[in-house]
Coordinates of C-alpha atoms and ligand atoms in Angstrom, one line a residue:
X1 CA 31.8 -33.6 13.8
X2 CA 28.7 -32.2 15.9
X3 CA 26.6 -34.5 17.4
X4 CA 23.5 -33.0 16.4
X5 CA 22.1 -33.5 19.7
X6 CA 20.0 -30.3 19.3
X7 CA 18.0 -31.3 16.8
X8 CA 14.7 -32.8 17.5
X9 CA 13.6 -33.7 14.0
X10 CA 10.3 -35.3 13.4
X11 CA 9.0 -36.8 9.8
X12 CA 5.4 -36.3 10.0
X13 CA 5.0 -35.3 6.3
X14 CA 5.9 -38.8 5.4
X15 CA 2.9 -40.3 7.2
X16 CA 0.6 -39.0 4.4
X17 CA 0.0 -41.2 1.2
X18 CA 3.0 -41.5 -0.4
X19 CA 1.6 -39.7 -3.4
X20 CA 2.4 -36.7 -2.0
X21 CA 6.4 -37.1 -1.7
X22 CA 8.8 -38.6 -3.2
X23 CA 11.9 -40.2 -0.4
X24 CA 15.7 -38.7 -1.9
X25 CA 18.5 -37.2 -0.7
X26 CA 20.0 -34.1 -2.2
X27 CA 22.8 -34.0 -4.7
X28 CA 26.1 -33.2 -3.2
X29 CA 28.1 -30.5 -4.3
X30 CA 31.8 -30.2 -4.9
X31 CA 33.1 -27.7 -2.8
X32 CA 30.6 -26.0 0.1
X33 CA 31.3 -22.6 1.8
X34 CA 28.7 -20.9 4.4
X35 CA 28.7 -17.8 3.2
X36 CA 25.7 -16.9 5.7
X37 CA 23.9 -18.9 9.1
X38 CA 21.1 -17.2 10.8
X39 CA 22.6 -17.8 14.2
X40 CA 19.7 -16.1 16.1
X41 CA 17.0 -18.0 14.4
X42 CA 18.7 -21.3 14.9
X43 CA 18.6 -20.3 18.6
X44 CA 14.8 -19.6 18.5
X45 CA 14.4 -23.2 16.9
X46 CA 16.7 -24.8 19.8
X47 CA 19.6 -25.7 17.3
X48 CA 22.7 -25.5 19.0
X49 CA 25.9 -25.9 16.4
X50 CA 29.2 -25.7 16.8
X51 CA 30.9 -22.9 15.0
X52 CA 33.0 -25.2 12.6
X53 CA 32.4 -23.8 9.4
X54 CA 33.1 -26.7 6.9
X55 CA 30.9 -28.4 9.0
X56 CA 27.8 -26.1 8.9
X57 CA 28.7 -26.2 5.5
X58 CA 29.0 -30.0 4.8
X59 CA 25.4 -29.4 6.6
X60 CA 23.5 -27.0 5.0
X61 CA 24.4 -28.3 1.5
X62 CA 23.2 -31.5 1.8
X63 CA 27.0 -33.1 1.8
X64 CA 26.5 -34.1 5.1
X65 CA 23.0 -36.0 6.4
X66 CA 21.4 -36.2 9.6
X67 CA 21.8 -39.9 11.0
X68 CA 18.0 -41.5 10.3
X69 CA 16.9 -38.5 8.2
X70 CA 13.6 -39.0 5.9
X71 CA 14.4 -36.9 3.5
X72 CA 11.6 -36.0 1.0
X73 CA 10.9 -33.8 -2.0
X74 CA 6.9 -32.8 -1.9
X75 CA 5.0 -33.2 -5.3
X76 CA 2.2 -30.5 -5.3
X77 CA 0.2 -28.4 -8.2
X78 CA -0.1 -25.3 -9.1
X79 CA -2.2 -22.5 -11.0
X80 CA 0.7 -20.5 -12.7
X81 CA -0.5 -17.2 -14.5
X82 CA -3.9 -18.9 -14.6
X83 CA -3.1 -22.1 -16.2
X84 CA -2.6 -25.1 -14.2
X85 CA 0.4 -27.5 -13.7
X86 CA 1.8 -30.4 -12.3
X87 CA 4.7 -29.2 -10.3
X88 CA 6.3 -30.3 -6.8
X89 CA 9.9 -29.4 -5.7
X90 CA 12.0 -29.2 -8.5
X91 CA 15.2 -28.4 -7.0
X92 CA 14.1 -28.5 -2.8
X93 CA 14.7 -31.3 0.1
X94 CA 13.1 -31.2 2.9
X95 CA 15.3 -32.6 5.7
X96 CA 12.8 -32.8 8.2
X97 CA 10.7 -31.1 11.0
X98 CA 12.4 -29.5 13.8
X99 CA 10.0 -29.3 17.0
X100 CA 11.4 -26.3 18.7
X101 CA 11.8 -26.3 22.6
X102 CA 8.3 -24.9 23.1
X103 CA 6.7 -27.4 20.9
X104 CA 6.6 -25.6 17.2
X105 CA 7.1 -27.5 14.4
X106 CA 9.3 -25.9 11.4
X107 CA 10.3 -27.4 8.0
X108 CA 13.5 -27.1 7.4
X109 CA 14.4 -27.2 3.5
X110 CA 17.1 -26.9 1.0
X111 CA 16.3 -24.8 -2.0
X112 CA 18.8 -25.5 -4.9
X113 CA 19.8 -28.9 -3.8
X114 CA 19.8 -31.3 -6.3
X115 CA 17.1 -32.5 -8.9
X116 CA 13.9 -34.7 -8.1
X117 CA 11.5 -36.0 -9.8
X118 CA 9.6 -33.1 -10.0
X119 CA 12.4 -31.1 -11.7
X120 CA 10.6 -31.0 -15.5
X121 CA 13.8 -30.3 -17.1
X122 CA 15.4 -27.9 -15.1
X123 CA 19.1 -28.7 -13.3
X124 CA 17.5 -28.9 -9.9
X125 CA 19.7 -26.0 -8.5
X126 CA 19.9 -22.3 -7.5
X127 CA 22.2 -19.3 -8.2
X128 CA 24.1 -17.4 -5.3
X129 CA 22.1 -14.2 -6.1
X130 CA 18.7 -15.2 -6.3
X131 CA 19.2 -16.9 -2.8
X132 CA 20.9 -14.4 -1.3
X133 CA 18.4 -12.1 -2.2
X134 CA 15.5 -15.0 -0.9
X135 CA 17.8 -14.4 2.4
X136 CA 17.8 -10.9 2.6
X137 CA 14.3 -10.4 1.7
X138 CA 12.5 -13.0 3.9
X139 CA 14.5 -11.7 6.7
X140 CA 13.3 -7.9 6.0
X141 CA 10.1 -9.2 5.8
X142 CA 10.1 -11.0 9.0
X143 CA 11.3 -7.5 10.7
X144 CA 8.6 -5.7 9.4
X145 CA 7.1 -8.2 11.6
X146 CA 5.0 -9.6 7.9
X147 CA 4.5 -13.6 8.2
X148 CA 7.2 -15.4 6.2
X149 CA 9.1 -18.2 5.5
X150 CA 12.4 -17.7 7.3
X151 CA 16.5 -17.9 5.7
X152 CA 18.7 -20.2 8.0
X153 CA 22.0 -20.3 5.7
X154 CA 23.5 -19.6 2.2
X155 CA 26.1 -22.2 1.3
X156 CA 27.9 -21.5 -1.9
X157 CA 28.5 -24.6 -4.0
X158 CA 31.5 -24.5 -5.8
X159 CA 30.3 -25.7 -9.1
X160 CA 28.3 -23.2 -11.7
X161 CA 25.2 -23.2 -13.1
X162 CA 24.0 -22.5 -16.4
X163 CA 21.7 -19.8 -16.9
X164 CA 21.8 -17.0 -19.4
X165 CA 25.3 -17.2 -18.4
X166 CA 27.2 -19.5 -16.4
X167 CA 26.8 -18.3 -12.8
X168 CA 27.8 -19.7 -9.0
X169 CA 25.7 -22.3 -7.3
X170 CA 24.5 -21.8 -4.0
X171 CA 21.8 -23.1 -1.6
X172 CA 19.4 -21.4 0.4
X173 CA 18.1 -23.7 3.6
X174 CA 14.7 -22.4 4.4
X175 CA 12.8 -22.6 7.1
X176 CA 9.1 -22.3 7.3
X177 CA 5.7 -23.4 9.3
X178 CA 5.0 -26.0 6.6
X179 CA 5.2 -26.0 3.0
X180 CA 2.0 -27.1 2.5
X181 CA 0.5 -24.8 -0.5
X182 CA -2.7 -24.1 -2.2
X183 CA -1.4 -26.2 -5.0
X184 CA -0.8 -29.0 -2.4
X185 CA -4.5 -29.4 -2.3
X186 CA -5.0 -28.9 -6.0
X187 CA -2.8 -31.7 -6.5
X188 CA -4.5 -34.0 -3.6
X189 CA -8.1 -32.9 -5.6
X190 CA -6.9 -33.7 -9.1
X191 CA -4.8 -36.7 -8.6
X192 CA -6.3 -38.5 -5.9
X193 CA -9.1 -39.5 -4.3
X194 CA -11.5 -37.7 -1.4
X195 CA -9.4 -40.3 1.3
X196 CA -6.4 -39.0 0.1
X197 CA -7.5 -35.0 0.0
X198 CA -9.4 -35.5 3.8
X199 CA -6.2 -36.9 5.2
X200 CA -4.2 -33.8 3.4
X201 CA -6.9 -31.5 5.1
X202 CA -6.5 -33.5 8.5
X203 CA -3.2 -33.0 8.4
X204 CA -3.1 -29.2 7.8
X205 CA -6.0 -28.7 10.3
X206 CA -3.6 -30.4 12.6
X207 CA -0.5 -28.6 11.9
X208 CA -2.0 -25.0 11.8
X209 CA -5.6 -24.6 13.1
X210 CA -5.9 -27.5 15.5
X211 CA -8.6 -25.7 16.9
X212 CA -10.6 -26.2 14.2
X213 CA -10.7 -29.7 14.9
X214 CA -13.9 -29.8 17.2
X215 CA -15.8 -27.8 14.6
X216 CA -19.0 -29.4 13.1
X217 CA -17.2 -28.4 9.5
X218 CA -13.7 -27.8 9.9
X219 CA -13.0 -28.3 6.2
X220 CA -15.3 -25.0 5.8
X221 CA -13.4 -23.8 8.9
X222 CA -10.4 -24.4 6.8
X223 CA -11.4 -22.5 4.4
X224 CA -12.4 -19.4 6.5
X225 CA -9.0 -19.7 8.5
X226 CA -6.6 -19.7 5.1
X227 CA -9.2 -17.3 3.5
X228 CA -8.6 -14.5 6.9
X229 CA -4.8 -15.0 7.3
X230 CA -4.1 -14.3 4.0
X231 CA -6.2 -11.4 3.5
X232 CA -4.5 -9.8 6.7
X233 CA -0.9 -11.1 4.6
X234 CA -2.0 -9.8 1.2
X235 CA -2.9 -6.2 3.0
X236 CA 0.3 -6.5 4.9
X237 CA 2.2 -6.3 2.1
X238 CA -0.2 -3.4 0.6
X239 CA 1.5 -1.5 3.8
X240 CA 4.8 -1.7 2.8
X241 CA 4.6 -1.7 -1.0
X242 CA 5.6 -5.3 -1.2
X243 CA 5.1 -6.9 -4.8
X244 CA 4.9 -10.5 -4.5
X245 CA 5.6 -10.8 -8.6
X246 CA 4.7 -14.7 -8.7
X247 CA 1.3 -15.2 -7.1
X248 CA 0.6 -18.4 -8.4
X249 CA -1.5 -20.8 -6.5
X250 CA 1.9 -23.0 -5.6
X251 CA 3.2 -19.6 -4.2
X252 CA 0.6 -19.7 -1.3
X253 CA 0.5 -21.6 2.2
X254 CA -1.9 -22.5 3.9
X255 CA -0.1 -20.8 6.8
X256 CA -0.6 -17.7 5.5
X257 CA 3.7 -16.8 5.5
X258 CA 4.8 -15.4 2.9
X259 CA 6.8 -17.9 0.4
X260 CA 9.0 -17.9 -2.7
X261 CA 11.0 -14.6 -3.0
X262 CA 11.7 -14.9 -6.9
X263 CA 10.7 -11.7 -8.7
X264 CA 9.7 -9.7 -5.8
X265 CA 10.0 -6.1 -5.0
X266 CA 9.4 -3.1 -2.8
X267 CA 8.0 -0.4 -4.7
X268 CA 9.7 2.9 -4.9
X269 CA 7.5 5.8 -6.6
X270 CA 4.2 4.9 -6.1
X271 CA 1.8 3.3 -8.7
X272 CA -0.9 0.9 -8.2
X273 CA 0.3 -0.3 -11.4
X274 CA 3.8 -1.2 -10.0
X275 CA 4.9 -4.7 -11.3
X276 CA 8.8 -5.5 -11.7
X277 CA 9.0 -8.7 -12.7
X278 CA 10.2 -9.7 -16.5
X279 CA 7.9 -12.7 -16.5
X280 CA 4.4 -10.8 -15.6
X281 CA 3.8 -9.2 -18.8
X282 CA 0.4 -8.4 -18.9
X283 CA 0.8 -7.0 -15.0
X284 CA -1.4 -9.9 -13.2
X285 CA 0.3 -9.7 -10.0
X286 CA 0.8 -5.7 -10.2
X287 CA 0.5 -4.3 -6.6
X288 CA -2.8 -3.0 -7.0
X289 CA -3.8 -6.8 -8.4
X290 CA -2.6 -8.5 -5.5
X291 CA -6.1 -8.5 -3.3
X292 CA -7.7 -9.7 -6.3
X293 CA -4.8 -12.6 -7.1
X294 CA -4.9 -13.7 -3.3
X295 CA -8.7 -14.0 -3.8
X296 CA -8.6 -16.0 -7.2
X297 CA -6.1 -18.2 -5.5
X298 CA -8.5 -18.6 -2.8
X299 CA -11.1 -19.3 -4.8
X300 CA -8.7 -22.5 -6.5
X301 CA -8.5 -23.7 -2.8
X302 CA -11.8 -23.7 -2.4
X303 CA -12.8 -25.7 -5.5
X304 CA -10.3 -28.0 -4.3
X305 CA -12.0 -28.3 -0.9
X306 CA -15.3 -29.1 -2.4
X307 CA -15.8 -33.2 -2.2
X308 CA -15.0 -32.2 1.7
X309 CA -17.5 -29.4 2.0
X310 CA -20.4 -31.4 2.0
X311 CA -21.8 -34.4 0.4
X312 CA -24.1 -32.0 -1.9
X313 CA -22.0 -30.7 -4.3
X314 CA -25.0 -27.8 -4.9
X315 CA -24.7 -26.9 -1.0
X316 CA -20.7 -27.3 -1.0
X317 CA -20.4 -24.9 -4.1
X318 CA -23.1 -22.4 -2.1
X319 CA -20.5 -22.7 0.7
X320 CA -17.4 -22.1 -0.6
X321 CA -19.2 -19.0 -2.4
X322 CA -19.8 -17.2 0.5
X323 CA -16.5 -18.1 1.7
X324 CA -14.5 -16.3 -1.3
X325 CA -17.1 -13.4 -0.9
X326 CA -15.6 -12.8 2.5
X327 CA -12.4 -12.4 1.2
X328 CA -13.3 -8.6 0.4
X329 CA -14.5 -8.0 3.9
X330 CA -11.4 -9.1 5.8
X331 CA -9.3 -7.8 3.4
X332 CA -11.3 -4.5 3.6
X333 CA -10.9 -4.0 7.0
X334 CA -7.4 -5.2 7.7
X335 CA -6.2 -2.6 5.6
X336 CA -7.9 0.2 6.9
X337 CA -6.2 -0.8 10.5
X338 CA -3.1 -1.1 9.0
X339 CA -3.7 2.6 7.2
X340 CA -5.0 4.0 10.2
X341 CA -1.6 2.8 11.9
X342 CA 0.4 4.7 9.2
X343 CA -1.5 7.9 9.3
X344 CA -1.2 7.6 13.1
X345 CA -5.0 7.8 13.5
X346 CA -5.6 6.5 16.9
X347 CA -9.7 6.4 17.0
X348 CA -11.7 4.9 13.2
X349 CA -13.9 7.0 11.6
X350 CA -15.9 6.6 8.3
X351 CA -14.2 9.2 6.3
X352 CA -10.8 7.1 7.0
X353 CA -10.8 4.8 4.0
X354 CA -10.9 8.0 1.7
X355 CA -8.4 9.9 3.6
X356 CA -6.1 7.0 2.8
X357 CA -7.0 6.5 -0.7
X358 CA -6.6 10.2 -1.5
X359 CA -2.9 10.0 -0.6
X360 CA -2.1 7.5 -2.2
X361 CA -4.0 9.2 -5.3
X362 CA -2.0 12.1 -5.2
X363 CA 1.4 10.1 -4.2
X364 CA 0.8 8.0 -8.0
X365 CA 0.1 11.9 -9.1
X366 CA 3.0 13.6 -7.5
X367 CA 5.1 9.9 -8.1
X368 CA 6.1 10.6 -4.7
X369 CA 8.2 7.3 -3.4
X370 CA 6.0 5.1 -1.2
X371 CA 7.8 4.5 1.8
X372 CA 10.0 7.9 2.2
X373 CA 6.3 9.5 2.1
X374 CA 4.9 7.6 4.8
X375 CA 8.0 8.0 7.1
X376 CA 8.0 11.9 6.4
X377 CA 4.7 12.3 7.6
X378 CA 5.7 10.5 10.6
X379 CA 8.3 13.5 11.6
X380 CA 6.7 16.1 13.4
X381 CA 7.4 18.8 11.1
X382 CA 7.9 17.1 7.6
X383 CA 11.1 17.5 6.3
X384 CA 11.5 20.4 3.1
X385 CA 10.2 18.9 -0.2
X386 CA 8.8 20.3 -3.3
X387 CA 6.5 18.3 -3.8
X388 CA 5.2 18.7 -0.1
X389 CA 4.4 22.5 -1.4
X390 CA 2.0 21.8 -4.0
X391 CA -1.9 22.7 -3.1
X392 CA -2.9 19.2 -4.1
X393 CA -0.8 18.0 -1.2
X394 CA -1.5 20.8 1.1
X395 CA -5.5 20.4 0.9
X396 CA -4.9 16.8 1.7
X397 CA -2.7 17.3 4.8
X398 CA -5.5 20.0 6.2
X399 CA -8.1 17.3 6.1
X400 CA -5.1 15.0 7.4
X401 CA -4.8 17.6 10.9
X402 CA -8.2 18.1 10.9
X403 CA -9.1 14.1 11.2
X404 CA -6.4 13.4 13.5
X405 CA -7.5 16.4 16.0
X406 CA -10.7 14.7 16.8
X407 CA -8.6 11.6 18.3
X408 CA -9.0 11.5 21.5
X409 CA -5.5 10.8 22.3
X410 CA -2.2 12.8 22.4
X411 CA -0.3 13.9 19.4
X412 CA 2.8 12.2 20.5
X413 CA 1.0 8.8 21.1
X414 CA -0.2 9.2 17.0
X415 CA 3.7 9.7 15.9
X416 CA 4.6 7.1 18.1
X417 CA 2.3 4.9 16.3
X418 CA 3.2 6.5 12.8
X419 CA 7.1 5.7 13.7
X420 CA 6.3 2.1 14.6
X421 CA 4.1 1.2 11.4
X422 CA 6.2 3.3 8.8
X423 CA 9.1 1.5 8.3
X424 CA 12.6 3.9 8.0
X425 CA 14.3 1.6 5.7
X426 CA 12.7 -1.3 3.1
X427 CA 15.1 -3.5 0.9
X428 CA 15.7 -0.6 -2.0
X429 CA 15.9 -2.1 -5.2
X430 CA 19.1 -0.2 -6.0
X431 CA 20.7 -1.3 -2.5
X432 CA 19.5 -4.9 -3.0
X433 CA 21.1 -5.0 -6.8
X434 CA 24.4 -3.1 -5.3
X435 CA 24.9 -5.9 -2.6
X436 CA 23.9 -8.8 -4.4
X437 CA 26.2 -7.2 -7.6
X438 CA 29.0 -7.1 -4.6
X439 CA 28.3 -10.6 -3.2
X440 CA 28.6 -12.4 -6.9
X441 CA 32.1 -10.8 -7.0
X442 CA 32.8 -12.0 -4.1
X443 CA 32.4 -9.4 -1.3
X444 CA 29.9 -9.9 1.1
X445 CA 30.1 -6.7 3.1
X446 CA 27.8 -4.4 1.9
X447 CA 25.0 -7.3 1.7
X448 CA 26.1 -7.9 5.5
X449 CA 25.8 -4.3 6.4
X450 CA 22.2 -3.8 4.5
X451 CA 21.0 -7.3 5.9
X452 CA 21.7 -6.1 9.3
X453 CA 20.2 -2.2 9.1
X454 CA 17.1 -4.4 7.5
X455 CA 17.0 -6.0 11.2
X456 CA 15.5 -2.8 12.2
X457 CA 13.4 -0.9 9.9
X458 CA 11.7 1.5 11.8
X459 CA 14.6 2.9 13.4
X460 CA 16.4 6.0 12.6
X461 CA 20.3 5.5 13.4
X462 CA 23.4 7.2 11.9
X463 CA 24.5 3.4 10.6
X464 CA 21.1 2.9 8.3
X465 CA 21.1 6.6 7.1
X466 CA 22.6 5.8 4.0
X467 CA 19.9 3.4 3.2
X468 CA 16.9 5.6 4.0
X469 CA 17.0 7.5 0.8
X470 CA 15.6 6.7 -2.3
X471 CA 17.5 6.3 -5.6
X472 CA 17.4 9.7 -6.9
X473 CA 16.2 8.5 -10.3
X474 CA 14.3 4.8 -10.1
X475 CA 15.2 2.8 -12.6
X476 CA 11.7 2.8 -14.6
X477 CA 13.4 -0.8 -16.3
X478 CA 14.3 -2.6 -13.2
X479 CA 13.6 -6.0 -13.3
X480 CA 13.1 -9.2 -11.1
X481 CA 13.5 -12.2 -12.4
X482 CA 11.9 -16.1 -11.7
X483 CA 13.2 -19.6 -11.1
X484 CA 16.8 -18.8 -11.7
Ligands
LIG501 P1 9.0 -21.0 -8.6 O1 8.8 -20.1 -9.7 O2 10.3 -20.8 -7.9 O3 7.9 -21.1 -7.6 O4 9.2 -22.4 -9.3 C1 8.1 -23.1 -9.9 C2 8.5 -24.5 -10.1 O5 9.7 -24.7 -10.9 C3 8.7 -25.3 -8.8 O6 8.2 -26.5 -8.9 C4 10.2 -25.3 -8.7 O7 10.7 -26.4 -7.9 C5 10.6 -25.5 -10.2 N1 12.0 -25.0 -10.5 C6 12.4 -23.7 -10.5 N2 13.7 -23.7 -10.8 C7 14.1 -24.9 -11.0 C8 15.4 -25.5 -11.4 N3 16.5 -24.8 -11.7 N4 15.4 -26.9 -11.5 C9 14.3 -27.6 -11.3 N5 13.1 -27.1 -10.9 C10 13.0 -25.8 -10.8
LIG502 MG1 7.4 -21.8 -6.0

């Protein structure tokens, strides 16, 4: 067995009121099988393993427990489709906090482990797909160099679980800057007192913005800091045609990384209307909602934060006002950089915003596929496309030359730019379902061959050719699906 000696696991979750966690060990499983490790990212976090398999698998499904571990599931809140819960980890352990050889700190959490107490019902555990799809996604995300929660291993259980059929078990172990959520502080709000929610804010402050510390109000300054990274997140994911699909106020850290890859998707054809997921039937979280959702969700931090605004709940309301109205701002503006980038506009000018939204208006006309678009324009001559010949597109690439002639720097350096924002390749909806439909019969190859083209979207190699086309005919029905 390995000696573990390279991890450096700390427990400092546990030194908050014990309101907020619940001490348990996962389930065990019957028979565990690595099916994937992240060896690179357990390098980055200083974990040295051996290459025993069974072992890392004993590991990574909970079978086998760190010597002194503190293992915890976290009991938190959430607003879900509007309406608010009591939830906490239904089916998650959290096996500690690895402090990384340069002083980080990282969760590190199995997803499909076992029930809790938080488990309302449900069998506490995960199928393979879903979590190899959590894998593949967060890891795509991470390349597109997008904050998010990061994939360590998939173990596969052994035993099935029941959902509309019965499917294999697996669990993901997850790795992220904390799993502190919006709902974390909904819960601390609702269900405890201010003591309890200023040492939950402490604690944050500590973990993510200790340099708020000093600050006369860093509870306001907490605010403001969760308030700007996930306005830059939310806009991030406007670049790429990411659709969350779940936004619910549980969904969100206060890191501002990306978390919980249920129902998500990358758009293909472009609509601001885009939503995939067979839960969101009224289109809340649509892409073109998701600005709007961050900011609502916001907004549910915010009343949370209020008995730590100030003592005046009049002034603390005023305060956490102005805060939410700087969502747009922020937003605003970090998506204009990040359009800029992608039209290869080196220098800003005010006619940008509406260059970019006029593309985009004819690309929802034309239902032109997000991402191939994007990298097309990037070539310098763009590739032979029909819809490339119609006048509504021409008149929009004239103004397009025309804008990016008065840059001041050199053509080349705009397509370099263009070729590191647009990415080449995004997880395709049709790839993802062919390699996940592969995986559950038991053939990991293809996932292994998309996961590892995903490692470097923007480039253009022979190997990830195959993956930088569309599906010829999008699947107008495809659906994402929640909690299974
Ligand atoms: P999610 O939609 O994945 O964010 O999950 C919402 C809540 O449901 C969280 O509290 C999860 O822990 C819980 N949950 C999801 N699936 C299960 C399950 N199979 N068993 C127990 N709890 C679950
Ligand atoms: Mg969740």
């Amino acid at each position: 067995m390995d000696s573990f000696n390279s991890w450096h696991l700390e427990y400092s979750y546990t030194e908050l009121p014990e309101q907020f966690f619940t001490r348990l060990n996962p389930t065990t499983v019957s028979r565990p099988k690595l099916l994937l490790f992240n060896t690179e990212l357990a390098k980055s976090m200083g974990i040295t393993l051996s290459d025993d398999e069974d072992m890392l698998a004993q590991l990574f499904s909970g079978n086998k427990l760190i010597e002194g571990g503190d293992h915890i599931a976290q009991a938190y809140a959430g607003h879900q489709f509007g309406h608010f819960s009591i939830l906490g980890d239904g089916r998650a352990h959290l096996l500690g906090e690895q402090i990384t050889p340069d002083g980080r700190r990282f969760d590190i959490q199995l997803k499909g482990s076992g029930p809790t107490p938080y488990s309302r019902g449900g069998d506490g555990r995960a199928a393979l797909g879903p979590m190899l799809r959590e894998y593949l996604i967060s890891e795509s995300m991470h390349a597109l160099n997008i904050p998010s929660t990061r994939s360590l291993a998939v173990v596969s259980t052994g035993d099935g679980v029941m959902r509309s059929s019965q499917l294999d078990g697996a669990i993901l172990t997850r790795i992220a800057s904390s799993h502190i959520r919006v709902g974390t502080f909904e819960y601390a709000n609702r269900m405890m007192g201010r003591e309890e929610l200023k040492k939950l804010a402490d604690y944050a402050i500590a973990r993510h913005y200790p340099e708020l510390t000093d600050l006369e109000n860093p509870y306001l300054g907490l605010l403001n800091a969760v308030i700007e990274r996930q306005a830059k997140l939310v806009a991030s994911w406007m670049h790429v045609g990411f659709i969350h699909g779940v936004m619910n106020t549980d969904n969100m850290t206060i890191s501002g990384e990306t978390i919980d890859y249920g129902p998500c998707a990358f758009m293909d054809i472009f609509s601001m209307d885009a939503v995939f997921s067979s839960i969101d039937t009224q289109g809340r979280y649509k892409y073109g909602s998701q600005a709007h959702a961050a900011q609502w969700n916001l907004a549910r931090l915010a009343d949370s934060l209020l008995p730590l605004l100030d003592e005046d709940t009049k002034s603390a309301i005023t305060l956490a006002e102005e805060a939410i109205a700087s969502f747009g701002d922020i937003f605003n503006q970090a998506w204009i950089s990040g359009m800029r980038r992608k039209l290869g506009l080196l220098d800003e000018e005010a006619g940008d915003f509406s260059l970019a939204q006029n593309l985009l208006e004819w690309m929802q006309s034309a239902r032109a596929d997000y991402t191939r678009t994007f990298r097309d324009l990037s070539q310098e001559i763009l590739p032979e496309n029909d819809s490339y010949q119609l006048p509504s597109f021409q008149e929009w690439q004239t103004l397009w030359h025309k804008r990016r002639r008065k840059d001041k720097g050199s053509l080349d350096a705009s397509i370099d730019l263009m070729r590191k924002s647009n990415p080449a390749i995004i997880p395709n909806n049709h790839h993802v379902e062919e390699v996940l439909s592969s995986a559950e019969d038991g053939d990991l190859t293809p996932f292994l061959a998309l996961h590892e083209a995903l490692q470097h979207p923007f480039d253009e190699t022979p190997s990830n050719a195959r993956y930088r086309n569309p599906a010829l005919l999008p699947d107008p029905h495809y659906q994402t699906f929640c909690g299974t």
